[in-house]
Amino acid sequence: AVVSTQSGHYGRDSKAIVLCRSQLNDLRSILHANRAACHVSESEYKIAEEDCSISIELNPQYLKAILRRAQVREKLEKLSPALEDYKRVIELDFRQGIAVEAAQRLPKEIEIQQEKMKEECMSKLKDLGNLVLKPFGLSTENFNMVQDPNSGGYNIQFSQDK
């Protein structure tokens, strides 16, 4: 029986409720991680990532869910979050070879990914600039960006010749 006291505390049954809630969270965590595995087998990576995240929220120490989310994030090309998950796996169990290998490999891949994104961004900015400059008979080729070696800032120089 649950007995309330004036201080608002409850009797021994409240301990059972807390224990039960904890065990249910562990079970729910396992179920979400297992469902994520099913989504991975169907190449439904976005949904699998969501299920893994719920699993980890329910049990932050659940190694299998963290590792699975890292692998799914890699498939989704979310390399930085994947690396963070792999590092967390290594914190929990340094013997996880998959995580150790990925933690060594991913920093270079992240650098390549970021460089590619930067190049794409610059290309789109050039296209936008050319769209705006075209009515004036100009293009982005008429402008040169020169980096100042002292400050690291950029100077823009105009050249009509191009």
PDB file of C-alpha atoms in Angstrom:
ATOM      1  CA  ALA A   1       0.000   0.000   0.000  1.00  0.00           C
ATOM      2  CA  VAL A   2       1.139   3.531  -0.721  1.00  0.00           C
ATOM      3  CA  VAL A   3       1.032   5.754   2.310  1.00  0.00           C
ATOM      4  CA  SER A   4       1.472   9.496   1.988  1.00  0.00           C
ATOM      5  CA  THR A   5       3.212  11.414   4.696  1.00  0.00           C
ATOM      6  CA  GLN A   6       2.873  15.092   5.467  1.00  0.00           C
ATOM      7  CA  SER A   7       6.265  15.755   3.887  1.00  0.00           C
ATOM      8  CA  GLY A   8       4.946  14.438   0.558  1.00  0.00           C
ATOM      9  CA  HIS A   9       7.046  11.264   0.594  1.00  0.00           C
ATOM     10  CA  TYR A  10       5.481   7.939  -0.173  1.00  0.00           C
ATOM     11  CA  GLY A  11       6.039   4.522   1.282  1.00  0.00           C
ATOM     12  CA  ARG A  12       7.978   1.545  -0.006  1.00  0.00           C
ATOM     13  CA  ASP A  13       5.805   1.080  -3.114  1.00  0.00           C
ATOM     14  CA  SER A  14       7.199   4.243  -4.669  1.00  0.00           C
ATOM     15  CA  LYS A  15      10.610   2.542  -4.817  1.00  0.00           C
ATOM     16  CA  ALA A  16       9.016  -0.237  -6.834  1.00  0.00           C
ATOM     17  CA  ILE A  17       7.506   2.297  -9.224  1.00  0.00           C
ATOM     18  CA  VAL A  18      10.898   3.927  -9.788  1.00  0.00           C
ATOM     19  CA  LEU A  19      12.539   0.520 -10.274  1.00  0.00           C
ATOM     20  CA  CYS A  20       9.795  -0.574 -12.668  1.00  0.00           C
ATOM     21  CA  ARG A  21      10.089   2.669 -14.663  1.00  0.00           C
ATOM     22  CA  SER A  22      13.845   2.126 -14.963  1.00  0.00           C
ATOM     23  CA  GLN A  23      13.407  -1.452 -16.153  1.00  0.00           C
ATOM     24  CA  LEU A  24      10.709  -0.398 -18.611  1.00  0.00           C
ATOM     25  CA  ASN A  25      13.007   2.282 -20.028  1.00  0.00           C
ATOM     26  CA  ASP A  26      15.725  -0.344 -20.532  1.00  0.00           C
ATOM     27  CA  LEU A  27      13.246  -2.624 -22.307  1.00  0.00           C
ATOM     28  CA  ARG A  28      11.895   0.234 -24.447  1.00  0.00           C
ATOM     29  CA  SER A  29      15.478   1.198 -25.284  1.00  0.00           C
ATOM     30  CA  ILE A  30      16.206  -2.336 -26.504  1.00  0.00           C
ATOM     31  CA  LEU A  31      12.997  -2.411 -28.536  1.00  0.00           C
ATOM     32  CA  HIS A  32      13.811   0.904 -30.267  1.00  0.00           C
ATOM     33  CA  ALA A  33      17.357  -0.280 -31.019  1.00  0.00           C
ATOM     34  CA  ASN A  34      16.013  -3.536 -32.454  1.00  0.00           C
ATOM     35  CA  ARG A  35      13.482  -1.688 -34.576  1.00  0.00           C
ATOM     36  CA  ALA A  36      16.303   0.546 -35.797  1.00  0.00           C
ATOM     37  CA  ALA A  37      18.155  -2.594 -36.918  1.00  0.00           C
ATOM     38  CA  CYS A  38      15.103  -3.566 -38.967  1.00  0.00           C
ATOM     39  CA  HIS A  39      15.044  -0.126 -40.583  1.00  0.00           C
ATOM     40  CA  VAL A  40      18.753  -0.434 -41.394  1.00  0.00           C
ATOM     41  CA  SER A  41      18.105  -3.750 -43.145  1.00  0.00           C
ATOM     42  CA  GLU A  42      15.516  -1.921 -45.271  1.00  0.00           C
ATOM     43  CA  SER A  43      17.943   0.995 -45.923  1.00  0.00           C
ATOM     44  CA  GLU A  44      15.601   3.340 -44.036  1.00  0.00           C
ATOM     45  CA  TYR A  45      18.470   5.168 -42.376  1.00  0.00           C
ATOM     46  CA  LYS A  46      16.674   8.347 -41.298  1.00  0.00           C
ATOM     47  CA  ILE A  47      14.038   6.375 -39.386  1.00  0.00           C
ATOM     48  CA  ALA A  48      16.746   4.104 -37.965  1.00  0.00           C
ATOM     49  CA  GLU A  49      18.636   7.156 -36.682  1.00  0.00           C
ATOM     50  CA  GLU A  50      15.478   8.413 -34.952  1.00  0.00           C
ATOM     51  CA  ASP A  51      14.876   5.051 -33.263  1.00  0.00           C
ATOM     52  CA  CYS A  52      18.499   4.856 -32.121  1.00  0.00           C
ATOM     53  CA  SER A  53      18.255   8.366 -30.679  1.00  0.00           C
ATOM     54  CA  ILE A  54      15.125   7.412 -28.719  1.00  0.00           C
ATOM     55  CA  SER A  55      16.890   4.273 -27.510  1.00  0.00           C
ATOM     56  CA  ILE A  56      19.888   6.291 -26.330  1.00  0.00           C
ATOM     57  CA  GLU A  57      17.621   8.844 -24.663  1.00  0.00           C
ATOM     58  CA  LEU A  58      16.000   6.020 -22.698  1.00  0.00           C
ATOM     59  CA  ASN A  59      19.340   4.388 -21.851  1.00  0.00           C
ATOM     60  CA  PRO A  60      22.393   6.628 -22.454  1.00  0.00           C
ATOM     61  CA  GLN A  61      24.748   3.707 -21.711  1.00  0.00           C
ATOM     62  CA  TYR A  62      23.282   1.341 -24.328  1.00  0.00           C
ATOM     63  CA  LEU A  63      26.388   0.640 -26.381  1.00  0.00           C
ATOM     64  CA  LYS A  64      24.657  -1.227 -29.207  1.00  0.00           C
ATOM     65  CA  ALA A  65      22.281   1.688 -29.882  1.00  0.00           C
ATOM     66  CA  ILE A  66      25.101   4.249 -29.866  1.00  0.00           C
ATOM     67  CA  LEU A  67      27.197   2.134 -32.229  1.00  0.00           C
ATOM     68  CA  ARG A  68      24.233   1.510 -34.532  1.00  0.00           C
ATOM     69  CA  ARG A  69      23.421   5.236 -34.632  1.00  0.00           C
ATOM     70  CA  ALA A  70      27.054   6.019 -35.483  1.00  0.00           C
ATOM     71  CA  GLN A  71      26.946   3.576 -38.394  1.00  0.00           C
ATOM     72  CA  VAL A  72      23.599   4.946 -39.587  1.00  0.00           C
ATOM     73  CA  ARG A  73      24.860   8.517 -39.377  1.00  0.00           C
ATOM     74  CA  GLU A  74      27.805   7.521 -41.515  1.00  0.00           C
ATOM     75  CA  LYS A  75      25.400   6.119 -44.119  1.00  0.00           C
ATOM     76  CA  LEU A  76      23.523   9.445 -43.996  1.00  0.00           C
ATOM     77  CA  GLU A  77      26.854  11.274 -44.478  1.00  0.00           C
ATOM     78  CA  LYS A  78      26.478  12.955 -41.075  1.00  0.00           C
ATOM     79  CA  LEU A  79      30.134  12.341 -40.406  1.00  0.00           C
ATOM     80  CA  SER A  80      30.743  14.719 -37.483  1.00  0.00           C
ATOM     81  CA  PRO A  81      27.825  13.384 -35.403  1.00  0.00           C
ATOM     82  CA  ALA A  82      28.890   9.841 -36.344  1.00  0.00           C
ATOM     83  CA  LEU A  83      32.381  10.545 -35.053  1.00  0.00           C
ATOM     84  CA  GLU A  84      30.955  11.827 -31.763  1.00  0.00           C
ATOM     85  CA  ASP A  85      28.954   8.614 -31.398  1.00  0.00           C
ATOM     86  CA  TYR A  86      32.016   6.474 -32.140  1.00  0.00           C
ATOM     87  CA  LYS A  87      33.982   8.400 -29.511  1.00  0.00           C
ATOM     88  CA  ARG A  88      31.194   7.739 -27.010  1.00  0.00           C
ATOM     89  CA  VAL A  89      31.328   4.025 -27.849  1.00  0.00           C
ATOM     90  CA  ILE A  90      35.080   4.032 -27.195  1.00  0.00           C
ATOM     91  CA  GLU A  91      34.498   5.782 -23.850  1.00  0.00           C
ATOM     92  CA  LEU A  92      32.114   3.000 -22.861  1.00  0.00           C
ATOM     93  CA  ASP A  93      34.207   0.140 -24.280  1.00  0.00           C
ATOM     94  CA  PHE A  94      37.609   0.828 -25.815  1.00  0.00           C
ATOM     95  CA  ARG A  95      37.713  -2.718 -27.255  1.00  0.00           C
ATOM     96  CA  GLN A  96      35.119  -1.918 -29.928  1.00  0.00           C
ATOM     97  CA  GLY A  97      37.350  -2.222 -33.001  1.00  0.00           C
ATOM     98  CA  ILE A  98      34.743  -0.820 -35.392  1.00  0.00           C
ATOM     99  CA  ALA A  99      34.525   2.373 -33.350  1.00  0.00           C
ATOM    100  CA  VAL A 100      38.298   2.704 -32.967  1.00  0.00           C
ATOM    101  CA  GLU A 101      38.827   2.289 -36.715  1.00  0.00           C
ATOM    102  CA  ALA A 102      36.095   4.798 -37.529  1.00  0.00           C
ATOM    103  CA  ALA A 103      37.429   7.335 -35.015  1.00  0.00           C
ATOM    104  CA  GLN A 104      40.790   7.175 -36.792  1.00  0.00           C
ATOM    105  CA  ARG A 105      39.330   7.295 -40.313  1.00  0.00           C
ATOM    106  CA  LEU A 106      36.544   9.861 -40.013  1.00  0.00           C
ATOM    107  CA  PRO A 107      38.495  13.065 -39.216  1.00  0.00           C
ATOM    108  CA  LYS A 108      40.105  12.987 -42.687  1.00  0.00           C
ATOM    109  CA  GLU A 109      36.764  12.192 -44.330  1.00  0.00           C
ATOM    110  CA  ILE A 110      35.143  15.073 -42.427  1.00  0.00           C
ATOM    111  CA  GLU A 111      37.854  17.415 -43.664  1.00  0.00           C
ATOM    112  CA  ILE A 112      37.266  16.275 -47.261  1.00  0.00           C
ATOM    113  CA  GLN A 113      33.490  16.632 -46.831  1.00  0.00           C
ATOM    114  CA  GLN A 114      33.843  20.155 -45.440  1.00  0.00           C
ATOM    115  CA  GLU A 115      36.185  21.185 -48.270  1.00  0.00           C
ATOM    116  CA  LYS A 116      33.707  19.836 -50.830  1.00  0.00           C
ATOM    117  CA  MET A 117      30.862  21.755 -49.157  1.00  0.00           C
ATOM    118  CA  LYS A 118      32.975  24.927 -49.163  1.00  0.00           C
ATOM    119  CA  GLU A 119      33.708  24.521 -52.888  1.00  0.00           C
ATOM    120  CA  GLU A 120      30.007  23.963 -53.643  1.00  0.00           C
ATOM    121  CA  CYS A 121      29.091  27.039 -51.623  1.00  0.00           C
ATOM    122  CA  MET A 122      31.674  29.201 -53.412  1.00  0.00           C
ATOM    123  CA  SER A 123      30.440  27.932 -56.793  1.00  0.00           C
ATOM    124  CA  LYS A 124      26.839  28.835 -55.930  1.00  0.00           C
ATOM    125  CA  LEU A 125      27.930  32.251 -54.686  1.00  0.00           C
ATOM    126  CA  LYS A 126      29.803  32.825 -57.963  1.00  0.00           C
ATOM    127  CA  ASP A 127      26.697  31.833 -59.932  1.00  0.00           C
ATOM    128  CA  LEU A 128      24.619  34.281 -57.900  1.00  0.00           C
ATOM    129  CA  GLY A 129      27.229  37.004 -58.354  1.00  0.00           C
ATOM    130  CA  ASN A 130      27.306  36.430 -62.111  1.00  0.00           C
ATOM    131  CA  LEU A 131      23.518  36.651 -62.232  1.00  0.00           C
ATOM    132  CA  VAL A 132      23.607  40.050 -60.522  1.00  0.00           C
ATOM    133  CA  LEU A 133      26.618  41.379 -62.496  1.00  0.00           C
ATOM    134  CA  LYS A 134      25.529  40.207 -65.979  1.00  0.00           C
ATOM    135  CA  PRO A 135      23.222  43.197 -66.694  1.00  0.00           C
ATOM    136  CA  PHE A 136      26.251  45.470 -66.152  1.00  0.00           C
ATOM    137  CA  GLY A 137      28.476  43.521 -68.541  1.00  0.00           C
ATOM    138  CA  LEU A 138      30.529  42.133 -65.678  1.00  0.00           C
ATOM    139  CA  SER A 139      31.134  38.772 -64.065  1.00  0.00           C
ATOM    140  CA  THR A 140      32.823  37.478 -60.956  1.00  0.00           C
ATOM    141  CA  GLU A 141      35.902  36.949 -63.142  1.00  0.00           C
ATOM    142  CA  ASN A 142      36.315  40.758 -63.024  1.00  0.00           C
ATOM    143  CA  PHE A 143      37.086  40.529 -59.306  1.00  0.00           C
ATOM    144  CA  ASN A 144      40.051  38.941 -57.578  1.00  0.00           C
ATOM    145  CA  MET A 145      40.227  38.134 -53.888  1.00  0.00           C
ATOM    146  CA  VAL A 146      43.726  38.510 -52.493  1.00  0.00           C
ATOM    147  CA  GLN A 147      44.452  37.414 -48.954  1.00  0.00           C
ATOM    148  CA  ASP A 148      46.491  39.798 -46.808  1.00  0.00           C
ATOM    149  CA  PRO A 149      49.294  37.671 -45.310  1.00  0.00           C
ATOM    150  CA  ASN A 150      49.519  39.878 -42.213  1.00  0.00           C
ATOM    151  CA  SER A 151      45.872  40.056 -41.163  1.00  0.00           C
ATOM    152  CA  GLY A 152      44.472  37.001 -42.949  1.00  0.00           C
ATOM    153  CA  GLY A 153      41.666  39.192 -44.325  1.00  0.00           C
ATOM    154  CA  TYR A 154      40.831  39.519 -48.010  1.00  0.00           C
ATOM    155  CA  ASN A 155      41.072  42.450 -50.405  1.00  0.00           C
ATOM    156  CA  ILE A 156      38.885  42.529 -53.470  1.00  0.00           C
ATOM    157  CA  GLN A 157      40.491  43.912 -56.619  1.00  0.00           C
ATOM    158  CA  PHE A 158      38.523  44.919 -59.721  1.00  0.00           C
ATOM    159  CA  SER A 159      39.850  44.290 -63.237  1.00  0.00           C
ATOM    160  CA  GLN A 160      37.897  45.426 -66.338  1.00  0.00           C
ATOM    161  CA  ASP A 161      40.114  43.303 -68.634  1.00  0.00           C
ATOM    162  CA  LYS A 162      38.217  40.060 -68.063  1.00  0.00           C
TER     163      LYS A 162
END
